Tab-separated table of C-alpha atoms in Angstrom:
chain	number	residue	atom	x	y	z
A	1	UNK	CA	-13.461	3.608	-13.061
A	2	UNK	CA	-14.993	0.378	-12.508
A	3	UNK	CA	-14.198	-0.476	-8.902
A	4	UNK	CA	-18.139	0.792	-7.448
A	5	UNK	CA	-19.548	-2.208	-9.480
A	6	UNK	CA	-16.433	-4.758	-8.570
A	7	UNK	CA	-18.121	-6.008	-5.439
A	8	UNK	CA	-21.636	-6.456	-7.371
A	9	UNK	CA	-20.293	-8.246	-10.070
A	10	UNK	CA	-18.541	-10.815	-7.749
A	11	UNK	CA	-21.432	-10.976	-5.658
A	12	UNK	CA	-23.633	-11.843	-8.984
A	13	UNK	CA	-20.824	-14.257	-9.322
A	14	UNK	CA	-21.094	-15.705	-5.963
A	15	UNK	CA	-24.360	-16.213	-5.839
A	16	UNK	CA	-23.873	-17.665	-9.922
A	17	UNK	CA	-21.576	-20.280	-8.651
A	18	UNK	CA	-23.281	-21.641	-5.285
A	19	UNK	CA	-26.649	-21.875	-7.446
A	20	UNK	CA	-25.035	-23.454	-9.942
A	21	UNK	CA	-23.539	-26.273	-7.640
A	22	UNK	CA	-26.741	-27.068	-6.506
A	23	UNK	CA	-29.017	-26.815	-9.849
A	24	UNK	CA	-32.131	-28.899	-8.469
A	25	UNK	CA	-31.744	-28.325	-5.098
A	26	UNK	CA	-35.082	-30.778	-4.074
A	27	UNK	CA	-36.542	-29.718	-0.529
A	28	UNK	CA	-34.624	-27.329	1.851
A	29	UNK	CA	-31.747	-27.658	-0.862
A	30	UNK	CA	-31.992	-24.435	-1.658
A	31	UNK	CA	-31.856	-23.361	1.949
A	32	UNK	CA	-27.976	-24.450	2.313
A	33	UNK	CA	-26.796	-22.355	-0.451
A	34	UNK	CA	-28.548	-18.791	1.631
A	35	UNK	CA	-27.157	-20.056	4.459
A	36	UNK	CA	-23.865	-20.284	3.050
A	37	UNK	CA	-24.183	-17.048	1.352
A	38	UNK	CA	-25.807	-15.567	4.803
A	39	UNK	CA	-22.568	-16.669	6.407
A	40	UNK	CA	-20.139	-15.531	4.113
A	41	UNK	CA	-22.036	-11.868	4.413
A	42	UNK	CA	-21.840	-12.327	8.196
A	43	UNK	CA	-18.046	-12.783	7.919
A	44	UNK	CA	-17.717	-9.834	5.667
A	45	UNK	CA	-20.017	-7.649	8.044
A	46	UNK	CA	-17.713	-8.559	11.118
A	47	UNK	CA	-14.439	-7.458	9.487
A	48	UNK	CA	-16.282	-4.606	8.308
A	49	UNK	CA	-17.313	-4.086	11.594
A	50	UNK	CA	-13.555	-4.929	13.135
A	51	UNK	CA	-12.350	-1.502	10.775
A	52	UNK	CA	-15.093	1.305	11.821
A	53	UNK	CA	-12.890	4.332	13.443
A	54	UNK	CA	-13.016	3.542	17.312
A	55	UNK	CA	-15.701	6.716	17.965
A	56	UNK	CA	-18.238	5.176	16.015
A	57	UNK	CA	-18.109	2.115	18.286
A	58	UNK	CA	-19.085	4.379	21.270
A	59	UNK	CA	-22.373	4.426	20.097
A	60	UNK	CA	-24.702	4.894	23.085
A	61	UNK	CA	-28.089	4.196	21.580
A	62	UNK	CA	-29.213	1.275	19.665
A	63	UNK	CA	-31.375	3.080	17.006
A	64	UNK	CA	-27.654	5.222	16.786
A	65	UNK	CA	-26.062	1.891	15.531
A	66	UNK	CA	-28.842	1.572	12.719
A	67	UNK	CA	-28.753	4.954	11.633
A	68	UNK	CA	-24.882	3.805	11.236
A	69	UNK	CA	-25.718	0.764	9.193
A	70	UNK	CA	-28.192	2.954	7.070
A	71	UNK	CA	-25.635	5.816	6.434
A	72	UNK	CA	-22.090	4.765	6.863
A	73	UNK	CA	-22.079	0.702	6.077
A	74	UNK	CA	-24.277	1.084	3.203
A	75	UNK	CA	-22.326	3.952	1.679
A	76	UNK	CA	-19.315	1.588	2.180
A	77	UNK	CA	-20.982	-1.490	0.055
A	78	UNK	CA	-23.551	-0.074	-2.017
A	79	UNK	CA	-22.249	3.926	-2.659
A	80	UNK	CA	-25.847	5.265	-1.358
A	81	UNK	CA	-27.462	5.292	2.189
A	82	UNK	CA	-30.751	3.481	2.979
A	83	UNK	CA	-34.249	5.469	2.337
A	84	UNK	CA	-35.664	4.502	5.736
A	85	UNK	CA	-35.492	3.321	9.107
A	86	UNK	CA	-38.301	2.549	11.299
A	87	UNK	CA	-38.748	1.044	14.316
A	88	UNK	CA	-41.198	0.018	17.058
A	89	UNK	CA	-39.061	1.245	19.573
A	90	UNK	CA	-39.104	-2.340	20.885
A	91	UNK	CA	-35.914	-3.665	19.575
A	92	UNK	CA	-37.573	-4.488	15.867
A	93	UNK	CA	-35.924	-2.445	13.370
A	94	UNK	CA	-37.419	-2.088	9.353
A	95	UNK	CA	-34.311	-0.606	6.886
A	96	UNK	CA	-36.147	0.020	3.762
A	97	UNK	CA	-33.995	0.864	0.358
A	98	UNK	CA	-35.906	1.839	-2.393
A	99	UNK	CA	-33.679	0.763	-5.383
A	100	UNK	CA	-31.492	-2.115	-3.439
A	101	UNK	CA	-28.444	-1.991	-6.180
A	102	UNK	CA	-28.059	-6.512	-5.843
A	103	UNK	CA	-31.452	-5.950	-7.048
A	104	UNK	CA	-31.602	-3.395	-9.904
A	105	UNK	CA	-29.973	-5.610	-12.734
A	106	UNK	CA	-33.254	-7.851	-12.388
A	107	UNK	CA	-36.020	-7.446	-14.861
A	108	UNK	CA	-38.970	-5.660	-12.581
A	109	UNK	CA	-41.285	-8.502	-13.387
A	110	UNK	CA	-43.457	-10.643	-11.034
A	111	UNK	CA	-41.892	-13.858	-12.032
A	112	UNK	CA	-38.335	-12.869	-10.767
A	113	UNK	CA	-39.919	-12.187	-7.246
A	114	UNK	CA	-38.921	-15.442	-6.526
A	115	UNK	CA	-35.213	-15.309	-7.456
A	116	UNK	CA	-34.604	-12.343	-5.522
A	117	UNK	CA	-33.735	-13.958	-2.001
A	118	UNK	CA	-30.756	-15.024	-3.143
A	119	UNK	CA	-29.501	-11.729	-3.671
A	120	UNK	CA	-30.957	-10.863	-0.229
A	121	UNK	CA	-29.081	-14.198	1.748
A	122	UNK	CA	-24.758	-12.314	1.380
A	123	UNK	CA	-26.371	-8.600	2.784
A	124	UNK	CA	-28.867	-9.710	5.814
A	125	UNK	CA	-25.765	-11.467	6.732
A	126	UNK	CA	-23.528	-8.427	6.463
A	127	UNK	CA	-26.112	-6.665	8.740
A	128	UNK	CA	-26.134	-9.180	11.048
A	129	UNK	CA	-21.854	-9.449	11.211
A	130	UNK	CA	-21.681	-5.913	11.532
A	131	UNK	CA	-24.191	-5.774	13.863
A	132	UNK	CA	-22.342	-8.193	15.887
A	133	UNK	CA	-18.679	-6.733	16.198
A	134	UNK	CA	-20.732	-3.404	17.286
A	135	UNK	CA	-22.016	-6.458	20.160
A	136	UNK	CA	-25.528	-6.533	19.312
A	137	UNK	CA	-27.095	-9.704	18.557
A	138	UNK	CA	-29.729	-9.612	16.090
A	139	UNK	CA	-31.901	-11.766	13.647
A	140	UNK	CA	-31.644	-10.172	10.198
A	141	UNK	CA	-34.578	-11.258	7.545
A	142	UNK	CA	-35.373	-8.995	4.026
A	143	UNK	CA	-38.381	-9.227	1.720
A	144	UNK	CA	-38.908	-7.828	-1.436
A	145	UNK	CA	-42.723	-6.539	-2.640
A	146	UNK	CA	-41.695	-4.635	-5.422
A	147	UNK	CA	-38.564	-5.250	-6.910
A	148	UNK	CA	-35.748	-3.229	-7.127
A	149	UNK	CA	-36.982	-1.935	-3.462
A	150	UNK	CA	-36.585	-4.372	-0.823
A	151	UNK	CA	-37.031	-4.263	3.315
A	152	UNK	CA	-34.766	-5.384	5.700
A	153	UNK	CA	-36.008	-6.378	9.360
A	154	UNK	CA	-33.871	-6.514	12.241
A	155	UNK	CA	-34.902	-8.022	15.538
A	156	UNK	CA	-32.235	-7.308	18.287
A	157	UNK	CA	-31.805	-10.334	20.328
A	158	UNK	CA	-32.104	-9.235	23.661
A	159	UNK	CA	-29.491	-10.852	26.328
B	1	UNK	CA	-14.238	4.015	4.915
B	2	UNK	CA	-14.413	0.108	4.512
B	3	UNK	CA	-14.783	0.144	0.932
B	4	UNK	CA	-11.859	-0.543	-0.347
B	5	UNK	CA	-11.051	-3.266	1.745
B	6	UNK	CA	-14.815	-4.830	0.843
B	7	UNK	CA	-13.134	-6.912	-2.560
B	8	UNK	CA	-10.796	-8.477	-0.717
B	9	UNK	CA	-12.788	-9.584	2.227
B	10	UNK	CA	-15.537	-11.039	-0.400
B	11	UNK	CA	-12.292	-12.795	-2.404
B	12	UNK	CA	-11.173	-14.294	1.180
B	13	UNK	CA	-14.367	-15.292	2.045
B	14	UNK	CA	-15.204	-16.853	-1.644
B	15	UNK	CA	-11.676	-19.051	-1.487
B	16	UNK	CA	-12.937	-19.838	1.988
B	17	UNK	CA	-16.307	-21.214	1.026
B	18	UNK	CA	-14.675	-23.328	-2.181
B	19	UNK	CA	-12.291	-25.047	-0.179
B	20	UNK	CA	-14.543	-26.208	2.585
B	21	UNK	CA	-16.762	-27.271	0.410
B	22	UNK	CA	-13.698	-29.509	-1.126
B	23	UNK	CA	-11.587	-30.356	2.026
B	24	UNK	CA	-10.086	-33.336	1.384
B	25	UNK	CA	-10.419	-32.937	-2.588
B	26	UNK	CA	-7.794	-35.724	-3.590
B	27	UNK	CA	-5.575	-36.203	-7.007
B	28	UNK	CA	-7.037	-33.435	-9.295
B	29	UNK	CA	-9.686	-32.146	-6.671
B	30	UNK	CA	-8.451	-28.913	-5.798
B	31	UNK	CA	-7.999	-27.886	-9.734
B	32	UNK	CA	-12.056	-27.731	-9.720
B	33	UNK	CA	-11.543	-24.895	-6.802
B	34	UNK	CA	-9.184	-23.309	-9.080
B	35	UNK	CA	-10.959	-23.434	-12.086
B	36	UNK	CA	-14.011	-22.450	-10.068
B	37	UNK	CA	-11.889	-19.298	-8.892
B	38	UNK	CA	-10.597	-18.378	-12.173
B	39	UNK	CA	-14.195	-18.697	-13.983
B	40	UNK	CA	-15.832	-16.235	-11.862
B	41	UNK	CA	-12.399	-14.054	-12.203
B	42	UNK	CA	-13.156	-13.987	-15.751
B	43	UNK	CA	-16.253	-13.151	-15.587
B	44	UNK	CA	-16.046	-10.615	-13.598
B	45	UNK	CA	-13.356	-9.090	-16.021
B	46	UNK	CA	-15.580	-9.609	-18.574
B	47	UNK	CA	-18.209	-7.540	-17.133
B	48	UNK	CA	-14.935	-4.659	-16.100
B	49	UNK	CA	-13.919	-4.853	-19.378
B	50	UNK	CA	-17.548	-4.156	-20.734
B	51	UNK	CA	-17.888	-0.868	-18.599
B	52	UNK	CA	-14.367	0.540	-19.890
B	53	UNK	CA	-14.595	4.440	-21.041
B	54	UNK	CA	-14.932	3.496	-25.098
B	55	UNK	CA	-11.585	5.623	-25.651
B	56	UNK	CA	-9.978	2.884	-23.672
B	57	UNK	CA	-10.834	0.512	-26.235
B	58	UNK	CA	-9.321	2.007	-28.965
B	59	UNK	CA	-6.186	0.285	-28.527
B	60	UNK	CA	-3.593	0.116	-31.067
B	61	UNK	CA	-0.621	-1.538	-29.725
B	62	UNK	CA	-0.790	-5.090	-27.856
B	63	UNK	CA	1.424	-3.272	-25.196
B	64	UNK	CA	-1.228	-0.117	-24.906
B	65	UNK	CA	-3.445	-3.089	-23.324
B	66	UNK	CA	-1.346	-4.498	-21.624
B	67	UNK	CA	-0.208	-1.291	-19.559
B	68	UNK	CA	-3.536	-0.661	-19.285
B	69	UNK	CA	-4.026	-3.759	-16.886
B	70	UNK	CA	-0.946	-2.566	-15.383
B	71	UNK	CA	-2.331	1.194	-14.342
B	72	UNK	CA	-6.396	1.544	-14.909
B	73	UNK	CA	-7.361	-1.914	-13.654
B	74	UNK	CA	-5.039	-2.829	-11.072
B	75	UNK	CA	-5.863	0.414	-9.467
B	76	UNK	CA	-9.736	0.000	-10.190
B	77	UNK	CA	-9.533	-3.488	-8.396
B	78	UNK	CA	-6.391	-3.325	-6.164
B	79	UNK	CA	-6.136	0.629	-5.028
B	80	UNK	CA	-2.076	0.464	-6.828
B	81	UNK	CA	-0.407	0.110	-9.649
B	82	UNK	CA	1.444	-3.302	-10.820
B	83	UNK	CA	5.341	-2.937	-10.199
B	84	UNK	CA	6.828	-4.030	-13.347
B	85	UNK	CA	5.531	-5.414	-16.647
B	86	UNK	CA	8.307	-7.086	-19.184
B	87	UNK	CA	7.757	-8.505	-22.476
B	88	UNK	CA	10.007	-10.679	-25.096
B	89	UNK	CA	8.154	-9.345	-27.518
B	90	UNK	CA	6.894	-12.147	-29.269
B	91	UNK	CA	3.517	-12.348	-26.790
B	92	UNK	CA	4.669	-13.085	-23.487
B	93	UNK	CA	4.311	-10.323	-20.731
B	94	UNK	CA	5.294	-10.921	-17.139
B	95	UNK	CA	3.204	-8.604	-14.605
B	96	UNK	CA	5.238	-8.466	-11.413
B	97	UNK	CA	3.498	-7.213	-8.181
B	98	UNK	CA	5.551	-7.005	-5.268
B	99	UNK	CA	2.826	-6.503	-2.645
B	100	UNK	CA	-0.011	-8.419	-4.334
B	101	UNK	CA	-2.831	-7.617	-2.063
B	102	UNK	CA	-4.329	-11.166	-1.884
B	103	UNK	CA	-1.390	-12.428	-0.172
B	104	UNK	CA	-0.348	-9.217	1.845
B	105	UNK	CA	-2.276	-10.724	4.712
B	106	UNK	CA	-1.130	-14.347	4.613
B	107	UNK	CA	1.874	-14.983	6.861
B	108	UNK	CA	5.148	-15.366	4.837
B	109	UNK	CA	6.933	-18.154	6.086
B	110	UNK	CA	7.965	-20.375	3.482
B	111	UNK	CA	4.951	-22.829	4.504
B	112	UNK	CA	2.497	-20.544	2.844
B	113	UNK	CA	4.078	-20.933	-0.263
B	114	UNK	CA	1.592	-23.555	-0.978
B	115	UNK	CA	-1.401	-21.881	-0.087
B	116	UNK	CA	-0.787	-19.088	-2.636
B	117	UNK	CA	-2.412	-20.548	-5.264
B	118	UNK	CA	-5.756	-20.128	-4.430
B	119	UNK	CA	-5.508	-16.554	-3.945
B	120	UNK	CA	-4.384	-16.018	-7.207
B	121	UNK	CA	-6.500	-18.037	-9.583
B	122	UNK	CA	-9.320	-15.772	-9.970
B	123	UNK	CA	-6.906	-12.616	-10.603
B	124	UNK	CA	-5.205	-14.953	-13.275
B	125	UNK	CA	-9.363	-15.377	-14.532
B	126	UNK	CA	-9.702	-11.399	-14.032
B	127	UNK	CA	-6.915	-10.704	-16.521
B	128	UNK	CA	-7.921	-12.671	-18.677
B	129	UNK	CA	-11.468	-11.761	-18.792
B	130	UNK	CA	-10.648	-8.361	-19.330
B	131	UNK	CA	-8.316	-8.787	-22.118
B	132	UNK	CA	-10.753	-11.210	-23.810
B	133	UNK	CA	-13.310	-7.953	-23.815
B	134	UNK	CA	-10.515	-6.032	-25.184
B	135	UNK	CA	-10.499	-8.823	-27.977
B	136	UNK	CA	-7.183	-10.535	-27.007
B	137	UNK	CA	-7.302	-14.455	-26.487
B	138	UNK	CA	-4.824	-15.236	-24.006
B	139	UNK	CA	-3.484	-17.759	-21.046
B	140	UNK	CA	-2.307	-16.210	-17.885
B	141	UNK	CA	-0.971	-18.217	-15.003
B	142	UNK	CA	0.953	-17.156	-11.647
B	143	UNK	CA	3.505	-17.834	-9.934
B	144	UNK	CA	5.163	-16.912	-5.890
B	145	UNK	CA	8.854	-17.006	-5.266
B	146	UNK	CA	8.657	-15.222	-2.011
B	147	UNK	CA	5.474	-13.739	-0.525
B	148	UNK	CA	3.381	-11.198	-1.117
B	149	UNK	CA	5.596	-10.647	-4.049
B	150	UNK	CA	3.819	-12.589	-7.661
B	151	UNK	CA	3.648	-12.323	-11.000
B	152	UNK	CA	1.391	-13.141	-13.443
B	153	UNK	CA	2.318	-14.814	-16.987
B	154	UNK	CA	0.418	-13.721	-19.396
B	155	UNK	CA	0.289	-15.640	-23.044
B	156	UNK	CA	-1.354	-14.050	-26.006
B	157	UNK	CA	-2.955	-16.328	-28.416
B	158	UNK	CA	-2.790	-15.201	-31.744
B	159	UNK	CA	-5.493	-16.235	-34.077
């Protein structure tokens, strides 16, 4: 029944309410409520991370552990796996998903462009939790060019 | 995989965020929180409620819906069914859970007891979302008499 769409109403929610607290946010206002989301995703991304079955966490590789996030974690959240991964093959990673589902309700119009980090802030976050219970350190951004497909990049912080 | 654990993390992580944002909210204070909790509850059964298979709507019987809650969206939302649902028959209907989800993971020790609260004012919001898209009015609350056992009150308001 409904449950595939539970977590993206409450996230529509989430992001709703922290918005709403914080209507005219002035300068760098607007910054507190992504971090907050950001964090709240990281949180969610670590206990994610804290359930995998113990033989994914013997991952050897670090492009392995992406190809994880793309398949496995995204099937988890978002019932599809990412449409690319690319890398540099210097520890910058670029997850690409052509019809991000946080960003399909949105009209397709320019003038949303803006509104969409928000709905990018709870799932770099989740990236970067997950990331870290697998015990990489990373730096998780996501831009949009054409909405509903958005990019994810992930730098892995070397030690 | 994580999935179904995914609602609940997002619901922990949700009360989290509303209560740090309040810590020390003084007389009245934490009822914002809760009415914060049960908005977006409501909302989000709103938007359940909207995505129901149309034969579901074709209720006849007050009690149809009501079991309905019970079986299709508990499981939709919590992966089980409610334990017991009792009515006097003149609009009241008690929903007892005896493992509510939401609290499964808090410790049990009497302490708690006051903590339970906030994990259960945006189910009380989610039941009654859902039943107002099912066109009944209603007031639910909740109670705890001994963790992770609940129930939920639920009030219909007649026109």
């Amino acid at each position: 029944m409904a449950d595939p769409v539970l977590f993206e109403f409450l996230h529509t929610e989430m992001v709703a309410e922290l918005w709403a607290q914080d209507p005219d946010p002035g300068p760098g206002g607007q910054k507190t409520s992504l971090l907050v989301l950001e964090g709240m995703g990281f949180r969610v991304g670590q206990a994610l991370g804290e359930r995998l079955p113990r033989e994914t966490l013997a991952f050897r590789e670090e492009l392995d552990i992406l190809k994880f996030l793309c398949k496995d974690l995204w099937v988890a959240v978002f019932h599809k796996q990412m449409d690319s991964l690319r890398t540099n093959h210097q520890g910058t990673y670029v997850l690409q998903d052509n019809s991000f589902p946080l960003l399909v309700r949105m009209a397709s119009g320019l003038q949303y462009l803006e509104e969409a980090p928000k709905f990018l802030a709870f799932t770099c976050g989740l990236l970067r939790g997950t990331l870290s219970t697998l015990g990489v350190k990373s730096l998780v951004t996501a831009s949009v060019a054409a909405l509903p497909a958005c990019k994810f990049q992930v730098v892995i912080q070397k030690p």
